[in-house]
CSV table of C-alpha atoms in Angstrom, one decimal:
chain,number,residue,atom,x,y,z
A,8,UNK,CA,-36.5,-56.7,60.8
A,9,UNK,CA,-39.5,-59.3,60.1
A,10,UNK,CA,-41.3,-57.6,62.9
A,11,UNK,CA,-40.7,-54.1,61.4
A,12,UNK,CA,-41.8,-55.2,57.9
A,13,UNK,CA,-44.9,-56.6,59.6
A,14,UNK,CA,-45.6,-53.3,61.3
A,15,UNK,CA,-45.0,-51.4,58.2
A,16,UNK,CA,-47.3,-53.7,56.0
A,17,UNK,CA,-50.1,-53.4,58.6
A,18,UNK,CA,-50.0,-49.8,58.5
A,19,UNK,CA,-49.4,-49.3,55.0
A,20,UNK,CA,-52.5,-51.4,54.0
A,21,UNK,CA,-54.7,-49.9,56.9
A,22,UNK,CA,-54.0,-46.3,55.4
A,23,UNK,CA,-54.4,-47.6,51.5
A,24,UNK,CA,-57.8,-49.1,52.5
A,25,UNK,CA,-59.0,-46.1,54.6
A,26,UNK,CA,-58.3,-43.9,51.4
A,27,UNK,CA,-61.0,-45.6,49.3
A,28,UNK,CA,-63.1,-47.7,51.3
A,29,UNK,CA,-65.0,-48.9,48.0
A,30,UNK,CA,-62.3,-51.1,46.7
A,31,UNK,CA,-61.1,-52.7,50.5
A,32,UNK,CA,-62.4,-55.8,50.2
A,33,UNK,CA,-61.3,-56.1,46.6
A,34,UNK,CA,-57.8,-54.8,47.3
A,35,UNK,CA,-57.0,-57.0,50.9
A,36,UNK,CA,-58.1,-60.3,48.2
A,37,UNK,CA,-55.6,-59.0,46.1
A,38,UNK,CA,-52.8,-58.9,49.1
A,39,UNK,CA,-54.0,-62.0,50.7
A,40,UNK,CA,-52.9,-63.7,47.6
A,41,UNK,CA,-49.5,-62.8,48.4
A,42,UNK,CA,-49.2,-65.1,51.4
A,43,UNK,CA,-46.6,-68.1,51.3
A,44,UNK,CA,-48.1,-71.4,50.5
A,45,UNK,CA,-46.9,-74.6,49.3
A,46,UNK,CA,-48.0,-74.0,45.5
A,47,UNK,CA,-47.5,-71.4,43.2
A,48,UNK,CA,-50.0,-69.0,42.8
A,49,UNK,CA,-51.3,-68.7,39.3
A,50,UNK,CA,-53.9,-65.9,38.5
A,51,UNK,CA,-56.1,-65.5,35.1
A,52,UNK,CA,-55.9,-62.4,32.7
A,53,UNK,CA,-59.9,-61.8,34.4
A,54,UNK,CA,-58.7,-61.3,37.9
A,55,UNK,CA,-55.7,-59.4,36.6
A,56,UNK,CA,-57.8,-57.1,35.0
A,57,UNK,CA,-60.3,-56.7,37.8
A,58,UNK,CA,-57.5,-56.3,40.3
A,59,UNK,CA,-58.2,-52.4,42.0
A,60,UNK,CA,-54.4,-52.4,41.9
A,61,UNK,CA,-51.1,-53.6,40.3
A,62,UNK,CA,-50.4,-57.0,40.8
A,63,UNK,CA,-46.3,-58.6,40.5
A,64,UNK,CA,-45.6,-62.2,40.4
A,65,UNK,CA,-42.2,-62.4,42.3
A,66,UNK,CA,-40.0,-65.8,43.3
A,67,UNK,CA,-37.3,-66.1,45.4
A,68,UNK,CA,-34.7,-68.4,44.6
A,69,UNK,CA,-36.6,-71.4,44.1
A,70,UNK,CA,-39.3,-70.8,46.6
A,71,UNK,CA,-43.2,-70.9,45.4
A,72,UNK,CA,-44.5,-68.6,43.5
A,73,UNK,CA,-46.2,-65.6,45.2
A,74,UNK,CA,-48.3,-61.4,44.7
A,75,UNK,CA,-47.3,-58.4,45.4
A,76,UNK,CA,-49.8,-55.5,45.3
A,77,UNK,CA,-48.4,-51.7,44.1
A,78,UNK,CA,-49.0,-50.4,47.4
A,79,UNK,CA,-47.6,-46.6,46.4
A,80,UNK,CA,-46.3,-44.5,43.2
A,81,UNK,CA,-44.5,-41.8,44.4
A,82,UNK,CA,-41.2,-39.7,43.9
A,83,UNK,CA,-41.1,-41.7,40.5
A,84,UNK,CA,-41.0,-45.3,42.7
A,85,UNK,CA,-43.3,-47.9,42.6
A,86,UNK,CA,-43.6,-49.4,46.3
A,87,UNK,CA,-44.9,-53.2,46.2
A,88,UNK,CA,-46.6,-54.9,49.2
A,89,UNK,CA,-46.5,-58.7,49.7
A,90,UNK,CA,-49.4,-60.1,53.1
A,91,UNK,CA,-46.1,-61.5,54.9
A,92,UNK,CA,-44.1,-58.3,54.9
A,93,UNK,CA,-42.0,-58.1,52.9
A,94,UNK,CA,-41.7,-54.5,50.8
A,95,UNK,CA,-39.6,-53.8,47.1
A,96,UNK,CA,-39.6,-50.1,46.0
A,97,UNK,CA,-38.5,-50.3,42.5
A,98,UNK,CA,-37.8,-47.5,39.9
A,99,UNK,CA,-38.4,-48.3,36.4
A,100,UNK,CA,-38.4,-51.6,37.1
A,101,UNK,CA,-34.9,-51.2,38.9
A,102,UNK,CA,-35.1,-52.6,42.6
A,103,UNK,CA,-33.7,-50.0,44.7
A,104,UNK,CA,-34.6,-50.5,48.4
A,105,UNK,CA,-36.2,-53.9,50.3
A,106,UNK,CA,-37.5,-55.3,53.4
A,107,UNK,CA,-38.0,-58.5,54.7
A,108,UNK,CA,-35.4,-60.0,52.3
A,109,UNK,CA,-32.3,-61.6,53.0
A,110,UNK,CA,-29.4,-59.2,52.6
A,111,UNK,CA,-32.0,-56.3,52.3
A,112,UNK,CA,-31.0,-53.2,49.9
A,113,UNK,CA,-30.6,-50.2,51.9
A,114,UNK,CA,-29.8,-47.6,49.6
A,115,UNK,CA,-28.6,-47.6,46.2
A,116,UNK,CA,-27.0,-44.4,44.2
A,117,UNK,CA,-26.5,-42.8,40.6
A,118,UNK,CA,-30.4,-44.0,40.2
A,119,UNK,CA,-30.6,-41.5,37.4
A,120,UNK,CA,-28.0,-42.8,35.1
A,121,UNK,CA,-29.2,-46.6,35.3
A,122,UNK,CA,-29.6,-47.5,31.7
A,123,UNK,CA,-32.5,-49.7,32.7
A,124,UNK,CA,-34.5,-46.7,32.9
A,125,UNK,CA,-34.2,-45.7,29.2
A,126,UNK,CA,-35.5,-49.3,28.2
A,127,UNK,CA,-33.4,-51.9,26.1
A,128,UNK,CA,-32.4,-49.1,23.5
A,129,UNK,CA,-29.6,-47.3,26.3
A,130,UNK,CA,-28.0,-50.5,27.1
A,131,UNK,CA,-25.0,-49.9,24.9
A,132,UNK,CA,-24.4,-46.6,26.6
A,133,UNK,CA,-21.7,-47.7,28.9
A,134,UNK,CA,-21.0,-48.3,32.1
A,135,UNK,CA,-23.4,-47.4,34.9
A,136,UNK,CA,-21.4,-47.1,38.4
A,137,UNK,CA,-23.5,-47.0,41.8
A,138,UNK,CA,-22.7,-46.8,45.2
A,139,UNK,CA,-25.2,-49.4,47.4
A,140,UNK,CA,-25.6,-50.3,50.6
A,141,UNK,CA,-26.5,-53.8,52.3
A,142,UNK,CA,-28.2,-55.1,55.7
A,143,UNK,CA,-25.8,-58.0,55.3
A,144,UNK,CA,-23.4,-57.7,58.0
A,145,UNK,CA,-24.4,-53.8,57.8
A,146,UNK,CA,-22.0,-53.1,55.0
A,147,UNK,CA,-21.9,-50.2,53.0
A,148,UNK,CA,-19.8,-47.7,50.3
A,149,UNK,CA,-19.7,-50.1,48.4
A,150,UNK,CA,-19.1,-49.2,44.6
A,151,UNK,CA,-21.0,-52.1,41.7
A,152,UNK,CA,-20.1,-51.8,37.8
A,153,UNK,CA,-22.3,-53.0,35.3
A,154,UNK,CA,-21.8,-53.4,31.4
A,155,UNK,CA,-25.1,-54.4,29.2
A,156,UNK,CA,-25.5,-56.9,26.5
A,157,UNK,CA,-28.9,-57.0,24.5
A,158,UNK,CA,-30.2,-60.4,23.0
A,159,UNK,CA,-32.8,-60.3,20.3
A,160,UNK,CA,-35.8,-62.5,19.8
A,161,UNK,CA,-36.9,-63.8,23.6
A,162,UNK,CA,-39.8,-65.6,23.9
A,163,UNK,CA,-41.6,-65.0,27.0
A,164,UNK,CA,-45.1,-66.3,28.4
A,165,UNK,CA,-47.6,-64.0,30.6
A,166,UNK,CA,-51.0,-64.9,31.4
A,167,UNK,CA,-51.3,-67.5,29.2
A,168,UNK,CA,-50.0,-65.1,26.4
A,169,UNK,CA,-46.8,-64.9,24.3
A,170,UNK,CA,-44.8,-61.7,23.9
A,171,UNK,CA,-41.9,-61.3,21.6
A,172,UNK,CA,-39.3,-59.2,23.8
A,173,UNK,CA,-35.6,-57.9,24.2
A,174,UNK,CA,-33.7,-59.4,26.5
A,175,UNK,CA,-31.0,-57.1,27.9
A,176,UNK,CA,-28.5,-58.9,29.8
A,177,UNK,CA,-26.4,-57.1,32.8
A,178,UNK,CA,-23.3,-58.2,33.9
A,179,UNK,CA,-22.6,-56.9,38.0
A,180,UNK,CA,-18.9,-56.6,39.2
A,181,UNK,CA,-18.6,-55.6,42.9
A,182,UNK,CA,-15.4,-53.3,42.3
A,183,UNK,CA,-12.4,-54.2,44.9
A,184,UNK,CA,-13.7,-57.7,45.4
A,185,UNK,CA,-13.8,-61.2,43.3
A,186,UNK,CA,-17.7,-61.3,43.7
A,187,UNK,CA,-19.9,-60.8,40.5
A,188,UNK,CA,-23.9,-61.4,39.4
A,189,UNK,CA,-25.9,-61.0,36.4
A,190,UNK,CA,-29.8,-59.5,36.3
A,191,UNK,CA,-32.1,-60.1,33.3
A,192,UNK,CA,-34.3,-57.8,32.1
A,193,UNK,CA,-37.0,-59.0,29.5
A,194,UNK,CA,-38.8,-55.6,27.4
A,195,UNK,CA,-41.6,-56.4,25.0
A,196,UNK,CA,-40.2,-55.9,21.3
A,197,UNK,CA,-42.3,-53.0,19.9
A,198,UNK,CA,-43.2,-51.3,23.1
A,199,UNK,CA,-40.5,-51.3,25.4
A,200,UNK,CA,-42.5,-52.2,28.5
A,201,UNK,CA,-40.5,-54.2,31.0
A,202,UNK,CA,-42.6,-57.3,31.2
A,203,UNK,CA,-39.9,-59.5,33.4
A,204,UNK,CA,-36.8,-59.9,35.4
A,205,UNK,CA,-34.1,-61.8,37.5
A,206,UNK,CA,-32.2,-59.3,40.0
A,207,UNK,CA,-29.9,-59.8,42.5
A,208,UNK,CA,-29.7,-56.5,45.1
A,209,UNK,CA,-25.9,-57.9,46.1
A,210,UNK,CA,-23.9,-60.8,46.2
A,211,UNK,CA,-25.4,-62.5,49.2
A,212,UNK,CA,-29.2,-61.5,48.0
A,213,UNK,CA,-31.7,-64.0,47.0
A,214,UNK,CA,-32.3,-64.6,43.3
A,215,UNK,CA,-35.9,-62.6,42.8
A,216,UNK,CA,-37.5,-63.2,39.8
A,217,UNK,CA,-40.6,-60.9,38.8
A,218,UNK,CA,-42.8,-60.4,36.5
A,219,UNK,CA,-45.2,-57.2,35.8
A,220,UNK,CA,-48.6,-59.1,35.3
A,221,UNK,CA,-50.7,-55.6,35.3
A,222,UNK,CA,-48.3,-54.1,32.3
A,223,UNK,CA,-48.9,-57.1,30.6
A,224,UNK,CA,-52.9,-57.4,31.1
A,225,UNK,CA,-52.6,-53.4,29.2
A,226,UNK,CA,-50.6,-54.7,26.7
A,227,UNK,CA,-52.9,-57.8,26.1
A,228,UNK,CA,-56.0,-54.9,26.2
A,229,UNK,CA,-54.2,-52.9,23.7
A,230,UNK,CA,-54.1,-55.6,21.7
A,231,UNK,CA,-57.6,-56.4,21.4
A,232,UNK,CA,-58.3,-52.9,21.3
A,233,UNK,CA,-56.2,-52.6,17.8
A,234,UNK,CA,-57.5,-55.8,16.6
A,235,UNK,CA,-61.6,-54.3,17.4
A,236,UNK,CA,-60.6,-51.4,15.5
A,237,UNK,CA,-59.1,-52.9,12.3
A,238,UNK,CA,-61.6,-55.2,11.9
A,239,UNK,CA,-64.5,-52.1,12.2
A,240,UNK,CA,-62.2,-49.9,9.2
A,241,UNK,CA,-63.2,-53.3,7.4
């Protein structure tokens, strides 16, 4: 598996690059960030904003902090790269496939009905059932259940910045077994952009927790943008 994710990254980045050759240097920086060190790796608003592409800060479990770079956008999925293999495809912030992870998500179902989608205003909509699949000991069919909770007045810290979000909170029950899980999901308060999360792809997956440091840069902009032009109607 670590040898296919290697393959894929090689020629995923090889045929991003050869597509603008302008930005390669700037965009292999950006992945090379993404390797594992012993530290986390902490990145200013400045290099956010320069960045020719997306940038995620992702941990697993407890392991340093590293990058991932937005790789792809396509069929309504975002595809995220990380310099030591690994790959997430998310969909509106959802994880729904991996490689290069423990337990890796194979395939995961009902995609349209995930609440998660809709932001923090869906969550009391019910249920959401989904039928996933796992690399761990190749099992599959299996059928998750998850109920929603949302918590008002989060503080949460990007880039230096605070943002006043919505945390929603799901709650994961593996139907037909005793094993359960909860995922986080952290929207900013007046614009619904998913600025963090804590997932879990199954029971026997590593804890990944990520945060969207590009959305938040655009937020930050906007900001400053709104602030420029209030103070010119002066």
């Amino acid at each position: 598996m670590k040898l296919l994710g290697h393959f894929f990254l090689a020629a995923s980045v090889a045929f991003l690059l050869a597509s603008c050759s302008s930005t390669q240097t700037a965009l292999w920086d950006t992945i090379q960030l993404g390797f594992t060190t012993p530290d986390d790796v902490t990145l200013s608003l400045e290099k956010v904003q320069a960045a020719p592409a997306d940038l995620i800060y992702i941990r697993v479990d407890d392991q340093p902090r590293a990058t991932m770079v937005l790789a792809f956008y396509e069929h309504d999925q975002h595809k995220w790269l990380s310099s030591d293999g690994a790959l997430l495809t998310m969909a509106h912030g959802r994880i729904v496939r991996s490689l290069g992870f423990r337990n890796d998500l194979t395939y995961l179902g009902n995609t349209a009905e995930d609440p998660i989608r809709q932001g923090p205003a869906a969550v009391e909509s019910g249920e959401w059932l989904r039928v996933t699949d796992w690399q761990y000991r190749q099992q599959s069919g299996y059928v998750m259940r998850s109920t929603f909770h949302e918590e008002q007045g989060a503080e949460l810290e990007v880039l230096g910045q605070r943002f006043q979000t919505r945390l929603v909170r799901e709650a994961v029950q593996v139907e037909k077994t005793a094993a359960t899980f909860e995922n986080l999901f952290w929207f900013e308060q007046s614009t619904g952009v998913l600025l963090q999360s804590r997932q879990q792809m199954a029971p026997h997956s590593p804890v990944l927790h990520i945060t969207w440091l590009s959305e938040a840069a655009r937020l930050l902009a906007a900001d400053m943008d709104d602030l420029a032009l209030s103070m010119d109607l002066l």
